[in-house]
Structure formats: C-alpha cells, structure tokens
PDB file of C-alpha atoms in Angstrom:
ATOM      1  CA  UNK O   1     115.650 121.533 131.723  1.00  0.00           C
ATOM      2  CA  UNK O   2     114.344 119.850 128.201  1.00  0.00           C
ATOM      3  CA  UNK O   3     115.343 116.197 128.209  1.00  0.00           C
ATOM      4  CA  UNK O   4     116.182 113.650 125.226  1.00  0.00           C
ATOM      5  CA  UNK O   5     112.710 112.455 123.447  1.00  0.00           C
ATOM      6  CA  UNK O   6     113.876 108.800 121.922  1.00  0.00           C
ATOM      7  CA  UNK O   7     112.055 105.733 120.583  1.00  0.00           C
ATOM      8  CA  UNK O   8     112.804 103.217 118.909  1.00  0.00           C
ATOM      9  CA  UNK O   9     110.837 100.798 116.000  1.00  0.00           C
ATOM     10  CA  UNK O  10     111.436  97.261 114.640  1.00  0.00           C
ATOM     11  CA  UNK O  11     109.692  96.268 111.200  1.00  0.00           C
ATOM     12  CA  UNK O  12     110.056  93.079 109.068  1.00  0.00           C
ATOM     13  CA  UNK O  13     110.217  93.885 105.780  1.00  0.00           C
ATOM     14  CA  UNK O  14     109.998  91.021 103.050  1.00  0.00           C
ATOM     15  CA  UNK O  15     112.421  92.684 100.382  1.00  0.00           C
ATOM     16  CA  UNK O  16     116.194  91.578 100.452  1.00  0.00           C
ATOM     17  CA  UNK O  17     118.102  93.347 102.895  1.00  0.00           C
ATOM     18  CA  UNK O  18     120.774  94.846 100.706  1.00  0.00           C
ATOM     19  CA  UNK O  19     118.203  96.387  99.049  1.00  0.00           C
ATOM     20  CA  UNK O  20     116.645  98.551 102.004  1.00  0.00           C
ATOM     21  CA  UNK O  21     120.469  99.181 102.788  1.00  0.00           C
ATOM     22  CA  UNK O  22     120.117 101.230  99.326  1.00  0.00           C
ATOM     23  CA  UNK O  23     117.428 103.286  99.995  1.00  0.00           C
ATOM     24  CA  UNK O  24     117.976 104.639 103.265  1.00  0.00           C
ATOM     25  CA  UNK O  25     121.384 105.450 102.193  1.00  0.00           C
ATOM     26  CA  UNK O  26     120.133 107.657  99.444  1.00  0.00           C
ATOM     27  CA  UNK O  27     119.654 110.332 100.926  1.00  0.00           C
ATOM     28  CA  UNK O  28     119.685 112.629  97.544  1.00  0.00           C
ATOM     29  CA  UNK O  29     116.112 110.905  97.179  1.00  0.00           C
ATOM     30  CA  UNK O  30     114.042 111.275 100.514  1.00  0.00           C
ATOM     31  CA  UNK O  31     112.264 113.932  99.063  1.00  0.00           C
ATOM     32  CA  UNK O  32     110.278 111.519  96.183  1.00  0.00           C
ATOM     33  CA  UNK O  33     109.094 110.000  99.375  1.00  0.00           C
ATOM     34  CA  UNK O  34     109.669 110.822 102.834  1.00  0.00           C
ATOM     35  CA  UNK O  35     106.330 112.848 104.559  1.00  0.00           C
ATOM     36  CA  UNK O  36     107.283 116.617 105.241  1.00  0.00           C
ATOM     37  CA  UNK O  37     110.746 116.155 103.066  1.00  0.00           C
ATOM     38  CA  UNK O  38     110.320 118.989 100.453  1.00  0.00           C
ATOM     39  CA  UNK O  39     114.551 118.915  99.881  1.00  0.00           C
ATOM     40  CA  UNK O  40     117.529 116.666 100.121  1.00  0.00           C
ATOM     41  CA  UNK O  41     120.973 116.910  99.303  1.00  0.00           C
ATOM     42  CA  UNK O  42     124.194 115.240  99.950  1.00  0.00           C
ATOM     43  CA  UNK O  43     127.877 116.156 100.200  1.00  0.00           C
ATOM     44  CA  UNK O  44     131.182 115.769 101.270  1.00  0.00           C
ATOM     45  CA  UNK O  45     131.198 112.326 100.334  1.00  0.00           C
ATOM     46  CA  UNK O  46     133.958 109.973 101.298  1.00  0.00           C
ATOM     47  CA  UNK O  47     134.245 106.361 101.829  1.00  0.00           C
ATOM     48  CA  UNK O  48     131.579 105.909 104.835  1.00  0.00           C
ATOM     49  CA  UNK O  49     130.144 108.766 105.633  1.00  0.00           C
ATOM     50  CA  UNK O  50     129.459 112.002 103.856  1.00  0.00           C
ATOM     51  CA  UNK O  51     127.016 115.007 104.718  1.00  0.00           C
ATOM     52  CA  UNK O  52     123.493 115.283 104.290  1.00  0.00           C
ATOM     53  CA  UNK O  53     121.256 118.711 104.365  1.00  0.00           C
ATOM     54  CA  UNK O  54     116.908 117.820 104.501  1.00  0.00           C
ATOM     55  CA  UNK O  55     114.397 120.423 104.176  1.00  0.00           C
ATOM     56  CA  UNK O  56     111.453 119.653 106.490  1.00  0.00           C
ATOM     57  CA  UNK O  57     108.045 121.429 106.469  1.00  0.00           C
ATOM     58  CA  UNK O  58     105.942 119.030 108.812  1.00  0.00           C
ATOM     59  CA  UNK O  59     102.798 120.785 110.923  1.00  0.00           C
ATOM     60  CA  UNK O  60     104.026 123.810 112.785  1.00  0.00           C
ATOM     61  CA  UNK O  61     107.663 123.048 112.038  1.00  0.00           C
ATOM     62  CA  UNK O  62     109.503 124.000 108.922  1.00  0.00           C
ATOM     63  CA  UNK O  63     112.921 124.291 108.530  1.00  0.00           C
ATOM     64  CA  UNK O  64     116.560 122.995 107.113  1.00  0.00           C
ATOM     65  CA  UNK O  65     119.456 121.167 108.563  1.00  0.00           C
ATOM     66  CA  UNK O  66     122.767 119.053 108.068  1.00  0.00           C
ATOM     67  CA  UNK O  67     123.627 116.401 109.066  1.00  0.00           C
ATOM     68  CA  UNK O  68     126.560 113.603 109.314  1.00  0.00           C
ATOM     69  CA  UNK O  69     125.980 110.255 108.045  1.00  0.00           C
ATOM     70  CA  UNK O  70     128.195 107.155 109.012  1.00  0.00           C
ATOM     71  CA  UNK O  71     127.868 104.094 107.360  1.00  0.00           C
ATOM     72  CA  UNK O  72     129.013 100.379 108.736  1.00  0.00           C
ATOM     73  CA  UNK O  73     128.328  97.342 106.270  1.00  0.00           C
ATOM     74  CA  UNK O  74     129.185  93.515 107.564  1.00  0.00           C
ATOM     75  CA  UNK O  75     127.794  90.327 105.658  1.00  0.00           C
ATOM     76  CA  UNK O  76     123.839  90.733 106.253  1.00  0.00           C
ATOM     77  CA  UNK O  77     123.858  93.703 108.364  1.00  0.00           C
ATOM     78  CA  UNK O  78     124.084  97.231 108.006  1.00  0.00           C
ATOM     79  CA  UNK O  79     124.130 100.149 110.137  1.00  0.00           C
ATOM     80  CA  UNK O  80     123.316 103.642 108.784  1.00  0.00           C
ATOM     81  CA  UNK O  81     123.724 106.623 111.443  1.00  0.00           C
ATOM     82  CA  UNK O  82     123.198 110.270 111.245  1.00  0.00           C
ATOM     83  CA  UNK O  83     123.616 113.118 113.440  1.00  0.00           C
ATOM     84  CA  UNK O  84     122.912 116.573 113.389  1.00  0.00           C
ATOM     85  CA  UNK O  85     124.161 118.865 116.232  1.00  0.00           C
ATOM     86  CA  UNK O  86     124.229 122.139 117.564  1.00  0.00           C
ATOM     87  CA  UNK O  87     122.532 123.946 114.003  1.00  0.00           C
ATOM     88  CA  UNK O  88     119.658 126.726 114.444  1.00  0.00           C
ATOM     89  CA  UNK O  89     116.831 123.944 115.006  1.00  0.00           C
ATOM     90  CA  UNK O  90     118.536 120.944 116.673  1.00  0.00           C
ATOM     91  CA  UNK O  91     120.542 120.172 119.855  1.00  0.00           C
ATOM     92  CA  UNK O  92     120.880 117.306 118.720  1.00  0.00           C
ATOM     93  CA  UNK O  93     119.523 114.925 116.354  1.00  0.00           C
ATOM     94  CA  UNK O  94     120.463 111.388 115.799  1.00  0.00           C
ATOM     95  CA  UNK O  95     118.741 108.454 114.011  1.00  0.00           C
ATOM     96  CA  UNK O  96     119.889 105.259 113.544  1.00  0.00           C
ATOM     97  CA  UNK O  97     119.164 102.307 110.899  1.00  0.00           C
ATOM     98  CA  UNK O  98     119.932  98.728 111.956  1.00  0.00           C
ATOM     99  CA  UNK O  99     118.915  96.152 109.219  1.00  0.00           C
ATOM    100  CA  UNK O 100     119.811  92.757 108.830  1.00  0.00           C
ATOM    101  CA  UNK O 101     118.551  89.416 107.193  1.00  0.00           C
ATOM    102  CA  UNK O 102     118.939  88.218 103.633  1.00  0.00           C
ATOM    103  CA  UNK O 103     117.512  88.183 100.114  1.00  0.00           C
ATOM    104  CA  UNK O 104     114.148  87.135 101.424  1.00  0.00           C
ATOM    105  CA  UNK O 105     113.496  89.263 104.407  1.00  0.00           C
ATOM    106  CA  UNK O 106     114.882  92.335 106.378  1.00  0.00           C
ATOM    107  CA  UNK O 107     114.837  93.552 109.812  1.00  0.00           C
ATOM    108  CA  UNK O 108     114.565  97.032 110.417  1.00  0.00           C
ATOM    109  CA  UNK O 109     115.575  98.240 113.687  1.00  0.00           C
ATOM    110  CA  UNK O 110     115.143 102.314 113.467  1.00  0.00           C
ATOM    111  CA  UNK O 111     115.537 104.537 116.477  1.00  0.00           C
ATOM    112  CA  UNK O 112     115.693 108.294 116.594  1.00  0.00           C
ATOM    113  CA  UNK O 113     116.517 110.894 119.899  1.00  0.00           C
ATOM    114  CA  UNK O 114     116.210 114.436 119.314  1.00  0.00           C
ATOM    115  CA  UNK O 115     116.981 117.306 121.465  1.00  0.00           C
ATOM    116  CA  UNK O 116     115.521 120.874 120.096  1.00  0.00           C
ATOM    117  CA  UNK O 117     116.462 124.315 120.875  1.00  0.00           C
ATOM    118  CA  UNK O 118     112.824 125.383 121.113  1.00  0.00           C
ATOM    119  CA  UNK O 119     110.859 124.419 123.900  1.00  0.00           C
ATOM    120  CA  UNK O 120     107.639 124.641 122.175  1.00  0.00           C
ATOM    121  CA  UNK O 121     109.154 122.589 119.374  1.00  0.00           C
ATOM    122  CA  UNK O 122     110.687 120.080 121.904  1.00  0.00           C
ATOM    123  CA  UNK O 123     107.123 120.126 123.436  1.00  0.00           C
ATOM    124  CA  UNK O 124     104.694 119.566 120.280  1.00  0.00           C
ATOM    125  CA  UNK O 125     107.352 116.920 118.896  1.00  0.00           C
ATOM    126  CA  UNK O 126     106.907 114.340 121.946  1.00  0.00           C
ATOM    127  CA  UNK O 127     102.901 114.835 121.347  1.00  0.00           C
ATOM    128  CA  UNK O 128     103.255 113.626 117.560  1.00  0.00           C
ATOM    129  CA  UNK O 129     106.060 111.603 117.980  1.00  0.00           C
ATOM    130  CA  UNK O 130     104.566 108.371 117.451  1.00  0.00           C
ATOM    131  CA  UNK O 131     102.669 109.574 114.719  1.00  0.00           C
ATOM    132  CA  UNK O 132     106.292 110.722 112.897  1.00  0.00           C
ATOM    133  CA  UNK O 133     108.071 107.274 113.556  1.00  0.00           C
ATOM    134  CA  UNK O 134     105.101 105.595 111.959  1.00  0.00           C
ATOM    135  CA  UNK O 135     104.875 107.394 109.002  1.00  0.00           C
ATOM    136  CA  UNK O 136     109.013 107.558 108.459  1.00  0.00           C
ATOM    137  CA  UNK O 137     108.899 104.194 108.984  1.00  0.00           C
ATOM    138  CA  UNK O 138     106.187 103.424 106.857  1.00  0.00           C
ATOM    139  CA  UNK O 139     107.231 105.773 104.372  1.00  0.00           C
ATOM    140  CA  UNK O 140     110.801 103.182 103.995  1.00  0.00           C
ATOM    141  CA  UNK O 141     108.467 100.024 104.132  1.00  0.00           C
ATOM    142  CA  UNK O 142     106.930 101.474 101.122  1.00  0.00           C
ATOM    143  CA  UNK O 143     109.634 102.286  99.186  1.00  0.00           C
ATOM    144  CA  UNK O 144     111.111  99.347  99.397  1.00  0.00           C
ATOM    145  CA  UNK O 145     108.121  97.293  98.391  1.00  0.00           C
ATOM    146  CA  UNK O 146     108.100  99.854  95.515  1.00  0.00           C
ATOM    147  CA  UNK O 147     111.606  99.579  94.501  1.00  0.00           C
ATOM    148  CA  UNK O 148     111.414  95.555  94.574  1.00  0.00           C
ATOM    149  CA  UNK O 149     108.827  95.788  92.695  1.00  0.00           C
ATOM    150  CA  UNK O 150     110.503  97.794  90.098  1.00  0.00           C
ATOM    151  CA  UNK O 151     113.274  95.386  90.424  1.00  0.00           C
ATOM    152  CA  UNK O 152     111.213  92.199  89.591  1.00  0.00           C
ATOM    153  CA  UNK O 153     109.725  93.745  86.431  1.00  0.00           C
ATOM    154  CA  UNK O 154     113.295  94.911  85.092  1.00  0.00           C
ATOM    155  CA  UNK O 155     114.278  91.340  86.037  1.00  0.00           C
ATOM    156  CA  UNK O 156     111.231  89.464  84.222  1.00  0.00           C
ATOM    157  CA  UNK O 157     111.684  91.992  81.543  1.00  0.00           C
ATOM    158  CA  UNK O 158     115.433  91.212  81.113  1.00  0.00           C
ATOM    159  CA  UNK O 159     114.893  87.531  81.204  1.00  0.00           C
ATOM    160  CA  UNK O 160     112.133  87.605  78.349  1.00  0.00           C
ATOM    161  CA  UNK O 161     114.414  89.905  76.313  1.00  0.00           C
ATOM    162  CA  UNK O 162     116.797  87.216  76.874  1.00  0.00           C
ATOM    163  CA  UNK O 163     114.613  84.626  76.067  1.00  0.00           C
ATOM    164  CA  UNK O 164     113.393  86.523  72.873  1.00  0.00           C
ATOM    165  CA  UNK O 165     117.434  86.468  71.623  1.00  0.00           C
ATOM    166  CA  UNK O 166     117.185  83.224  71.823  1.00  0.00           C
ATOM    167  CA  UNK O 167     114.167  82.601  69.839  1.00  0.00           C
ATOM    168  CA  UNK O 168     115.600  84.828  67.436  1.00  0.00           C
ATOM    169  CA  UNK O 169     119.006  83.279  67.069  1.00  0.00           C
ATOM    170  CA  UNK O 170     117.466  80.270  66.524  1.00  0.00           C
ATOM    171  CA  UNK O 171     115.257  81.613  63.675  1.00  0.00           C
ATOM    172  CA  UNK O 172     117.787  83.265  62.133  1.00  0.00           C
ATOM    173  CA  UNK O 173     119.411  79.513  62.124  1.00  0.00           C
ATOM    174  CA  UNK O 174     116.518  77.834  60.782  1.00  0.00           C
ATOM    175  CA  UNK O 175     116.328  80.693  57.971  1.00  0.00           C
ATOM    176  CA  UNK O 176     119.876  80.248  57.030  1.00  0.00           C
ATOM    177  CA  UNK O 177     119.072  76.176  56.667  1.00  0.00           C
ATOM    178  CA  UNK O 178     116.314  76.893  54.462  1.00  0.00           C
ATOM    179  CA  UNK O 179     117.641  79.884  52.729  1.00  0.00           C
ATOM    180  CA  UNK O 180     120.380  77.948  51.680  1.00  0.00           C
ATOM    181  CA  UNK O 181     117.689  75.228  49.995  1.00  0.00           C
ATOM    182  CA  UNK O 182     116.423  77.684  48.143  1.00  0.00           C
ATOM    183  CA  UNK O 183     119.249  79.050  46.704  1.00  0.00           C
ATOM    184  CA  UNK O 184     119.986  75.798  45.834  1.00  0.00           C
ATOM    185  CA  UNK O 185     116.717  75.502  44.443  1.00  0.00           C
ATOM    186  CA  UNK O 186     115.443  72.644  46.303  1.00  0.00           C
ATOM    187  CA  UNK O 187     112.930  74.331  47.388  1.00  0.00           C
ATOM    188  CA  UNK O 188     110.429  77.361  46.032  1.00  0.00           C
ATOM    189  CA  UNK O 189     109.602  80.963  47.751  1.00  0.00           C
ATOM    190  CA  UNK O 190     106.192  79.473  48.437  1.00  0.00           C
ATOM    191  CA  UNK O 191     107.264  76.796  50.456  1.00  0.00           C
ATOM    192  CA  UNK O 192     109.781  78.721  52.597  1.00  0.00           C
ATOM    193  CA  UNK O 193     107.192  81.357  52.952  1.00  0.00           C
ATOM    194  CA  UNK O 194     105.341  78.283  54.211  1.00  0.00           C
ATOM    195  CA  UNK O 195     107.590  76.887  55.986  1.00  0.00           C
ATOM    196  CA  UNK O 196     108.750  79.634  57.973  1.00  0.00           C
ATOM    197  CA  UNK O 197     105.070  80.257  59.029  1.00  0.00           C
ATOM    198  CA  UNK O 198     104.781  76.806  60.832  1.00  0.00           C
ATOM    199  CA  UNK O 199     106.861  76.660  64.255  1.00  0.00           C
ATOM    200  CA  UNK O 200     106.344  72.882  64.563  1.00  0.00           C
ATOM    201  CA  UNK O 201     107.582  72.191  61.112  1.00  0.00           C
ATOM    202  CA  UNK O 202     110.649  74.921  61.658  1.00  0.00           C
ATOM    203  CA  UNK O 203     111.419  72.557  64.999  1.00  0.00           C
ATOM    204  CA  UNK O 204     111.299  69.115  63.194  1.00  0.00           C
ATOM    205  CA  UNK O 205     113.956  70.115  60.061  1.00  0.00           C
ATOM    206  CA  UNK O 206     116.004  71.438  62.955  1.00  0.00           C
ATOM    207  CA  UNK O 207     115.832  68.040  64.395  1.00  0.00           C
ATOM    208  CA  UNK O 208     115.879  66.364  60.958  1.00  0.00           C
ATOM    209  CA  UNK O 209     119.183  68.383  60.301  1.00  0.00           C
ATOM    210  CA  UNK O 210     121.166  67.332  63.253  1.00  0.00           C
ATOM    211  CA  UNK O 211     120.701  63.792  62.421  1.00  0.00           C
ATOM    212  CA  UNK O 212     122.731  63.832  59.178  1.00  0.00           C
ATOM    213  CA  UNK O 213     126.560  64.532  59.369  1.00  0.00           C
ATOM    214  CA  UNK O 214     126.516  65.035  55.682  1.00  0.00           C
ATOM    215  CA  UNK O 215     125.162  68.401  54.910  1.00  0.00           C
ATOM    216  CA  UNK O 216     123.664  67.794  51.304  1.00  0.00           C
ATOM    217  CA  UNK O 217     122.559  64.326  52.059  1.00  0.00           C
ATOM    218  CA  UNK O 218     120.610  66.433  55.167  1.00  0.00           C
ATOM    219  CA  UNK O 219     119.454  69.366  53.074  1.00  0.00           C
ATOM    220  CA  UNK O 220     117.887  66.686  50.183  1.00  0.00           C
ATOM    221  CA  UNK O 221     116.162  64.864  53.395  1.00  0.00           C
ATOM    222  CA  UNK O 222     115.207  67.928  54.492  1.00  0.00           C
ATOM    223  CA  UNK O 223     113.568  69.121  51.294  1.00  0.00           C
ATOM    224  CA  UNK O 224     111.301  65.769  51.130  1.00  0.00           C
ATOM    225  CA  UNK O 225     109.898  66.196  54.565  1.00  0.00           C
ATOM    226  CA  UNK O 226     109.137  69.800  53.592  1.00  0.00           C
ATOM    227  CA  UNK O 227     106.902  68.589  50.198  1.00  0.00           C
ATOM    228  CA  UNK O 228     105.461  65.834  52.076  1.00  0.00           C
ATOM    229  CA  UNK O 229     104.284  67.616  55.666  1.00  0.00           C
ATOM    230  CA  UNK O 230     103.071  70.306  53.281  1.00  0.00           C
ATOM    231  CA  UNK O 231     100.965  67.797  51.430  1.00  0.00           C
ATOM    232  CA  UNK O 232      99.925  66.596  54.291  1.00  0.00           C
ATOM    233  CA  UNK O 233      98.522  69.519  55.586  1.00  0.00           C
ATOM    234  CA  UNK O 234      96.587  70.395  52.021  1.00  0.00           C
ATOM    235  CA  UNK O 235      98.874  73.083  50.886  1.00  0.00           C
ATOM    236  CA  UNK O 236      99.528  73.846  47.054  1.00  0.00           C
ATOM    237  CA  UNK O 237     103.162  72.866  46.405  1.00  0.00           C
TER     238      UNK O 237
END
C-alpha cells in the first residue's frame, strides 16, 4: 500500500508580504517561472477560490492536471491552498502557502503531500523530493525579489516623473513672470534667453517676486536685478 509523501519548508523572504500573497496566487503566470511548468491556466473564478489546470514536464514525469484553489486573507497573513484529487496522475495532491509578516519581511511556510496513482511515479518522486521543494521554493523566492524589484524602479520612476512636473510647473511660472516683462518691454529677447538659461538667477526673481504685493512695483524690481546680475556676470545687455 503507497503511503502520503509530505514535507514541509519555511523561508524568510525580505519583500512585503502582500506582495508574495500576489504571486503565488497567480496562477495564470507559473509558467514565466516555475521549473518543469510549460502551461497554466485558471478558471471558474469566484470570490476565494477558483480552478487551476498546470502542465508539468519535470524528469520522467510529464503530464496535466486541475486543481482547486482556496484562498483565506486576514491582516498580515494569508493562506493559499490547492488540491487536486482523483485525476489520471494524482490521488491526491495538496499544497499549501502560509505567509505572514509585513511590508519589510515575509514568512513563507509551504508544505506539499502527494499521493500518485503510479507506483513508479510515487517511487521516483520521494527520491527527488527535496530537490522539487527547493527549487519551487526557490523558484517563489525569486520571483518575488524580481517583482520588488520591478516595483521599486516603477516607484523611483514615478516619483522622479513627479518630481520633473514639478520642476516644470515651476518653469512654466518663472516663464510666465518674465514673459510678461517682455511683453511689457522691460526687458529684451536676449536677456530672457539669458535669463532662462541661469537656474540660480530663475530662483532669486522667484524670491524677489514674492516679496512685493504690488505686481508692477515687483516686475520693475525685478527687471533691475536682471540688468545688474547680468552685468555682473560680464554679459552684453
């Protein structure tokens, strides 16, 4: 009589725990990643669980099944479960994902116990099963460093694309200041083209023009800093 193989694998993994909750619930994406995972597909979806069908061609074994996956979410822990039984390679077939932690760190407690029809499958699976656990689990670890990763660039990204708004708001303020002196004619095209090159002097007539309530008292103030800084620094005016 074949008995259960099980084991059973905890890994610290320093990516935020709602984020490994993502991946192992995708199941429509094992095969980017997961070793001997040429297909997957989900299903039947409904609020926590739907159905999931993998594609497996690992050493001597190749083959496809379904299976059911349950899904459990509290504050900082999650529990992901799938089982697979009586189908033309399986008994049974459950694994289970326990992770928990927080934005810093996760702990992920996997264990799998399998039951195959085959004998000879059910044999050569408890020689290599070690070997499988590590490289499923490692195969998640990676992932998930991958994915956070991705996540920090979009992040940086996103923050210097805000940043760059910003910088751009604010030039498009400065021009509007200094468009509006030369319209006025207070100043030439040479000095705004000037002016506009020089960051330091763009940040002091902001300055200069928050001082003065009075907008054409500001703008003639304005105008005479302008001649004399670019005096100052040699420039034809």
């Amino acid at each position: 009589m074949l008995n259960f193989i099980k084991h059973q694998q905890t890994t610290y993994i320093k990516v935020p725990t709602k984020l490994m909750f993502e991946i192992v619930k995708n199941v429509d994406e094992y095969y980017q990643f997961l070793p001997g995972c040429s297909s997957s597909k989900t299903f039947n979806h409904k609020s926590n669980n739907f159905e999931g069908e993998l594609e497996v061609d690992y050493k001597l074994f190749k083959s496809s099944y379904i299976s059911k996956v349950t899904i459990q979410q509290h504050p900082q822990f999650y529990q992901i479960t799938s089982i697979s039984e009586n189908n033309t390679v399986f008994k049974m077939l459950k694994s289970v994902w326990e992770l928990k932690g927080d934005e810093k760190q996760c702990q992920a407690n996997y264990s799998i116990e399998f039951l195959f029809k085959n004998p000879l499958f059910q044999h050569a699976s408890s020689l290599f099963l070690k070997e499988i656990v590590k490289s499923t689990s490692n195969a998640f670890e990676i992932r998930a460093y991958k994915k956070f990763q991705e996540f920090q660039n979009n992040q940086f990204q996103k923050e210097n694309l805000e940043v760059k708004i910003m910088v751009d708001q604010e030039k498009s303020k400065n021009y509007d200041q200094l468009n509006r002196l030369l319209n006025k004619k207070l100043i030439n095209e040479q000095q705004l083209d000037m002016v506009l090159k020089n960051k330091e002097i763009l940040t002091l007539i902001k300055q200069m023009q928050n001082l003065y309530q009075d907008q054409n008292q500001a703008d003639q103030k304005c105008v005479e800093f302008i001649k004399e800084y670019l005096l100052l620094q040699q420039f034809k005016i």
